[in-house]
Amino acid sequence: KAGVTQTPRYLIKTRGQQVTLSCSPISGHRSVSWYQQTPGQGLQFLFEYFSETQRNKGNFPGRFSGRQFSNSRSEMNVSTLELGDSALYLCASSSEVYEQFFGPGTRLTVL
Amino acid sequence: EDQVTQSPEALRLQEGESSSLNCSYTVSGLRGLFWYRQDPGKGPEFLFTLYSAGEEKEKERLKATLTKKESFLHITAPKPEDSATYLCAVQAGAGGTSYGKLTFGQGTILTVHP
């Protein structure tokens, strides 16, 4: 079974731009969660989608948004990028049980 | 608010020197406690899920245990390839605010020298 895939793997953007990251979950998994990982804050929960609906959201500003498509693929968008948004963005998929399986992440650098 | 604290922050071992990593947690109704391994530049790799106090899981040189307040990851006779950051996370069972949300500790960086 193929694992979670994320594209692109690396991105360099400048302040004020926006960015869209993509995540394809494991086949059959309907839940997709997104996390931000930084050296200072560690892994922090952004939001979770299930069957195209956002069910949960972490404490991030409205510049961070996401969506999920009918095939369970998910995208997250960050508008008006700030230097502090530089991080590894991870998505994880899960089925009806609780284990989350992570993708390789997208490394975003904001200059 | 759910909290996870891992100790030590870093651990250096000689090959074959067994040790344990600690994960202390406070959560409103534990749905599950998870251990992950993360190599530099990669996503976390799932290791174990523990659901209730007294539960134990084993995989090769790793054994995870759970009490009502903490979990331990025991590493027996480690090898250099066990070097990685080990992350502990909890999921609360308190309804909507817990959907898909794992709360992570800061991790323990394990280095095993040959």
CSV table of C-alpha atoms in Angstrom, one decimal:
chain,number,residue,atom,x,y,z
A,1,LYS,CA,0.0,0.0,0.0
A,2,ALA,CA,1.4,3.4,-1.0
A,3,GLY,CA,2.1,5.8,1.9
A,4,VAL,CA,1.0,9.4,2.3
A,5,THR,CA,2.5,11.6,-0.4
A,6,GLN,CA,3.0,15.4,-0.2
A,7,THR,CA,3.9,17.8,-2.9
A,8,PRO,CA,6.0,19.8,-3.4
A,9,ARG,CA,8.8,18.6,-1.1
A,10,TYR,CA,10.5,22.0,-1.0
A,11,LEU,CA,9.3,25.5,-1.5
A,12,ILE,CA,10.9,28.9,-1.3
A,13,LYS,CA,8.7,31.9,-1.2
A,14,THR,CA,9.0,35.6,-0.2
A,15,ARG,CA,7.0,37.5,2.4
A,16,GLY,CA,3.5,38.5,1.3
A,17,GLN,CA,3.1,35.7,-1.2
A,18,GLN,CA,0.7,32.8,-0.8
A,19,VAL,CA,1.4,29.1,-1.1
A,20,THR,CA,-0.6,25.9,-1.6
A,21,LEU,CA,0.5,22.5,-0.4
A,22,SER,CA,-0.9,19.2,-1.4
A,23,CYS,CA,-1.4,15.9,0.4
A,24,SER,CA,-2.6,12.5,-0.9
A,25,PRO,CA,-3.6,10.1,1.9
A,26,ILE,CA,-3.2,6.4,2.1
A,27,SER,CA,-5.9,4.7,-0.1
A,28,GLY,CA,-9.1,4.2,2.0
A,29,HIS,CA,-8.2,6.8,4.6
A,30,ARG,CA,-10.8,9.5,4.9
A,31,SER,CA,-9.2,11.7,7.6
A,32,VAL,CA,-6.4,14.1,6.9
A,33,SER,CA,-4.7,16.2,9.6
A,34,TRP,CA,-2.1,18.9,9.0
A,35,TYR,CA,0.7,19.9,11.3
A,36,GLN,CA,3.4,22.6,11.4
A,37,GLN,CA,6.8,21.5,12.7
A,38,THR,CA,9.4,24.1,13.8
A,39,PRO,CA,12.5,23.7,16.0
A,40,GLY,CA,11.1,26.1,18.7
A,41,GLN,CA,7.4,24.9,18.8
A,42,GLY,CA,7.7,21.3,17.7
A,43,LEU,CA,4.7,19.7,16.0
A,44,GLN,CA,1.6,21.8,16.2
A,45,PHE,CA,-1.9,20.8,15.0
A,46,LEU,CA,-3.3,23.0,12.2
A,47,PHE,CA,-6.6,21.3,11.2
A,48,GLU,CA,-8.3,18.0,10.3
A,49,TYR,CA,-10.6,17.2,7.5
A,50,PHE,CA,-13.0,14.2,7.1
A,51,SER,CA,-15.2,13.6,4.1
A,52,GLU,CA,-14.6,17.1,2.8
A,53,THR,CA,-15.5,18.7,6.1
A,54,GLN,CA,-13.2,20.5,8.6
A,55,ARG,CA,-13.9,18.9,11.9
A,56,ASN,CA,-11.2,20.5,14.0
A,57,LYS,CA,-8.9,23.4,14.0
A,58,GLY,CA,-5.8,24.4,15.9
A,59,ASN,CA,-4.8,27.8,17.2
A,60,PHE,CA,-3.4,29.3,14.0
A,61,PRO,CA,-4.5,32.6,12.3
A,62,GLY,CA,-7.0,32.7,9.5
A,63,ARG,CA,-4.2,33.0,7.0
A,64,PHE,CA,-3.9,29.2,7.3
A,65,SER,CA,-6.7,27.4,5.5
A,66,GLY,CA,-7.4,24.0,4.0
A,67,ARG,CA,-9.8,21.9,2.1
A,68,GLN,CA,-10.4,18.3,1.2
A,69,PHE,CA,-11.7,16.8,-2.0
A,70,SER,CA,-14.1,13.9,-2.7
A,71,ASN,CA,-11.1,11.6,-3.3
A,72,SER,CA,-9.8,12.5,0.2
A,73,ARG,CA,-6.8,14.4,-1.2
A,74,SER,CA,-6.3,17.6,0.8
A,75,GLU,CA,-4.7,21.0,0.3
A,76,MET,CA,-3.6,23.6,2.7
A,77,ASN,CA,-3.1,27.3,1.8
A,78,VAL,CA,-1.1,30.0,3.6
A,79,SER,CA,-1.8,33.5,2.5
A,80,THR,CA,0.3,36.6,3.1
A,81,LEU,CA,3.4,34.6,4.1
A,82,GLU,CA,5.5,35.8,7.1
A,83,LEU,CA,9.0,34.8,8.0
A,84,GLY,CA,7.7,32.9,10.9
A,85,ASP,CA,5.8,30.6,8.6
A,86,SER,CA,9.0,28.9,7.6
A,87,ALA,CA,8.6,25.3,8.8
A,88,LEU,CA,8.1,21.7,7.8
A,89,TYR,CA,4.4,21.1,7.0
A,90,LEU,CA,3.3,17.6,7.6
A,91,CYS,CA,0.1,15.9,6.7
A,92,ALA,CA,-1.1,12.6,8.2
A,93,SER,CA,-3.9,10.3,7.3
A,94,SER,CA,-5.9,7.8,9.3
A,95,SER,CA,-8.8,5.4,9.0
A,96,GLU,CA,-11.5,4.6,11.6
A,97,VAL,CA,-8.8,3.8,14.2
A,98,TYR,CA,-6.7,6.5,15.7
A,99,GLU,CA,-3.2,5.9,14.3
A,100,GLN,CA,-2.0,8.7,12.0
A,101,PHE,CA,0.5,8.0,9.3
A,102,PHE,CA,2.6,10.9,8.2
A,103,GLY,CA,3.9,11.9,4.9
A,104,PRO,CA,7.5,13.2,4.2
A,105,GLY,CA,6.5,16.8,4.6
A,106,THR,CA,6.9,20.0,2.6
A,107,ARG,CA,9.8,22.2,3.7
A,108,LEU,CA,8.7,25.8,3.3
A,109,THR,CA,11.2,28.6,3.5
A,110,VAL,CA,10.0,32.2,3.5
A,111,LEU,CA,12.5,34.9,2.6
B,1,GLU,CA,-5.3,21.9,27.9
B,2,ASP,CA,-3.6,18.7,26.9
B,3,GLN,CA,0.2,18.6,27.7
B,4,VAL,CA,3.0,16.2,26.9
B,5,THR,CA,6.5,16.4,28.4
B,6,GLN,CA,9.3,14.2,27.2
B,7,SER,CA,12.6,13.5,29.0
B,8,PRO,CA,15.4,13.6,28.6
B,9,GLU,CA,15.7,16.1,25.7
B,10,ALA,CA,18.8,14.2,24.4
B,11,LEU,CA,20.3,10.8,25.2
B,12,ARG,CA,23.6,9.4,24.1
B,13,LEU,CA,24.1,5.7,24.4
B,14,GLN,CA,26.8,3.2,23.5
B,15,GLU,CA,25.7,0.4,21.3
B,16,GLY,CA,24.2,-2.3,23.5
B,17,GLU,CA,23.5,0.0,26.4
B,18,SER,CA,19.8,-0.3,27.3
B,19,SER,CA,17.8,2.7,28.5
B,20,SER,CA,14.4,4.3,28.7
B,21,LEU,CA,12.7,7.4,27.4
B,22,ASN,CA,9.9,9.0,29.4
B,23,CYS,CA,6.7,10.7,28.3
B,24,SER,CA,4.5,12.4,30.9
B,25,TYR,CA,1.1,13.6,29.9
B,26,THR,CA,-2.1,15.3,31.1
B,27,VAL,CA,-5.1,14.9,29.0
B,28,SER,CA,-8.9,15.1,29.4
B,29,GLY,CA,-9.8,11.5,28.8
B,30,LEU,CA,-7.1,9.6,27.0
B,31,ARG,CA,-8.1,8.1,23.7
B,32,GLY,CA,-4.7,6.9,22.8
B,33,LEU,CA,-1.0,7.5,23.3
B,34,PHE,CA,1.3,7.2,20.3
B,35,TRP,CA,5.1,6.8,19.8
B,36,TYR,CA,6.7,7.9,16.6
B,37,ARG,CA,10.3,7.9,15.4
B,38,GLN,CA,11.5,10.8,13.2
B,39,ASP,CA,14.7,10.8,11.2
B,40,PRO,CA,16.2,14.2,10.1
B,41,GLY,CA,14.3,15.8,7.2
B,42,LYS,CA,11.6,13.1,7.2
B,43,GLY,CA,8.0,12.7,8.5
B,44,PRO,CA,7.4,10.8,11.8
B,45,GLU,CA,7.2,7.1,11.4
B,46,PHE,CA,4.5,5.3,13.5
B,47,LEU,CA,5.7,2.9,16.1
B,48,PHE,CA,3.0,2.1,18.8
B,49,THR,CA,-0.4,3.0,20.1
B,50,LEU,CA,-1.3,2.4,23.7
B,51,TYR,CA,-4.9,2.8,24.9
B,52,SER,CA,-5.1,2.0,28.6
B,53,ALA,CA,-2.9,1.8,31.7
B,54,GLY,CA,-1.0,-1.4,32.0
B,55,GLU,CA,-0.8,-2.0,28.3
B,56,GLU,CA,2.5,-2.9,26.7
B,57,LYS,CA,3.6,-3.2,23.0
B,58,GLU,CA,6.9,-4.5,21.6
B,59,LYS,CA,8.7,-4.2,18.3
B,60,GLU,CA,12.2,-5.5,17.8
B,61,ARG,CA,14.4,-3.7,20.4
B,62,LEU,CA,11.6,-1.3,21.5
B,63,LYS,CA,9.0,-1.8,24.2
B,64,ALA,CA,6.4,0.8,25.1
B,65,THR,CA,4.5,0.8,28.4
B,66,LEU,CA,1.7,3.0,29.7
B,67,THR,CA,0.5,4.1,33.2
B,68,LYS,CA,-2.2,6.7,34.0
B,69,LYS,CA,0.3,9.5,34.0
B,70,GLU,CA,3.2,8.5,31.8
B,71,SER,CA,4.6,6.2,29.2
B,72,PHE,CA,8.0,4.7,28.8
B,73,LEU,CA,9.8,3.6,25.6
B,74,HIS,CA,12.4,1.0,26.6
B,75,ILE,CA,15.3,0.4,24.2
B,76,THR,CA,17.1,-2.9,24.7
B,77,ALA,CA,20.6,-3.3,23.3
B,78,PRO,CA,20.3,-0.4,20.9
B,79,LYS,CA,22.2,-0.2,17.6
B,80,PRO,CA,23.5,2.9,15.7
B,81,GLU,CA,20.5,2.7,13.4
B,82,ASP,CA,18.2,3.3,16.3
B,83,SER,CA,19.5,6.9,16.4
B,84,ALA,CA,16.6,9.3,15.7
B,85,THR,CA,14.2,11.6,17.5
B,86,TYR,CA,11.5,9.8,19.4
B,87,LEU,CA,8.2,11.6,19.7
B,88,CYS,CA,5.3,10.9,22.1
B,89,ALA,CA,1.8,12.2,21.3
B,90,VAL,CA,-1.7,11.9,22.9
B,91,GLN,CA,-5.2,12.1,21.5
B,92,ALA,CA,-7.9,13.2,23.9
B,93,GLY,CA,-11.3,11.6,23.9
B,94,ALA,CA,-13.3,14.7,24.6
B,95,GLY,CA,-15.5,15.0,21.6
B,96,GLY,CA,-15.2,17.4,18.7
B,97,THR,CA,-12.1,19.2,19.7
B,98,SER,CA,-10.2,16.0,19.6
B,99,TYR,CA,-10.9,15.0,16.1
B,100,GLY,CA,-7.7,14.2,14.2
B,101,LYS,CA,-5.6,16.2,16.8
B,102,LEU,CA,-2.5,14.8,18.3
B,103,THR,CA,-0.7,16.8,21.0
B,104,PHE,CA,3.1,16.1,20.7
B,105,GLY,CA,5.9,16.3,23.2
B,106,GLN,CA,9.2,18.0,22.1
B,107,GLY,CA,10.9,14.7,21.5
B,108,THR,CA,14.0,12.9,22.8
B,109,ILE,CA,17.0,13.0,20.5
B,110,LEU,CA,18.6,9.5,20.8
B,111,THR,CA,22.2,9.0,19.6
B,112,VAL,CA,23.7,5.5,19.7
B,113,HIS,CA,27.4,5.3,19.2
B,114,PRO,CA,29.1,2.2,17.8
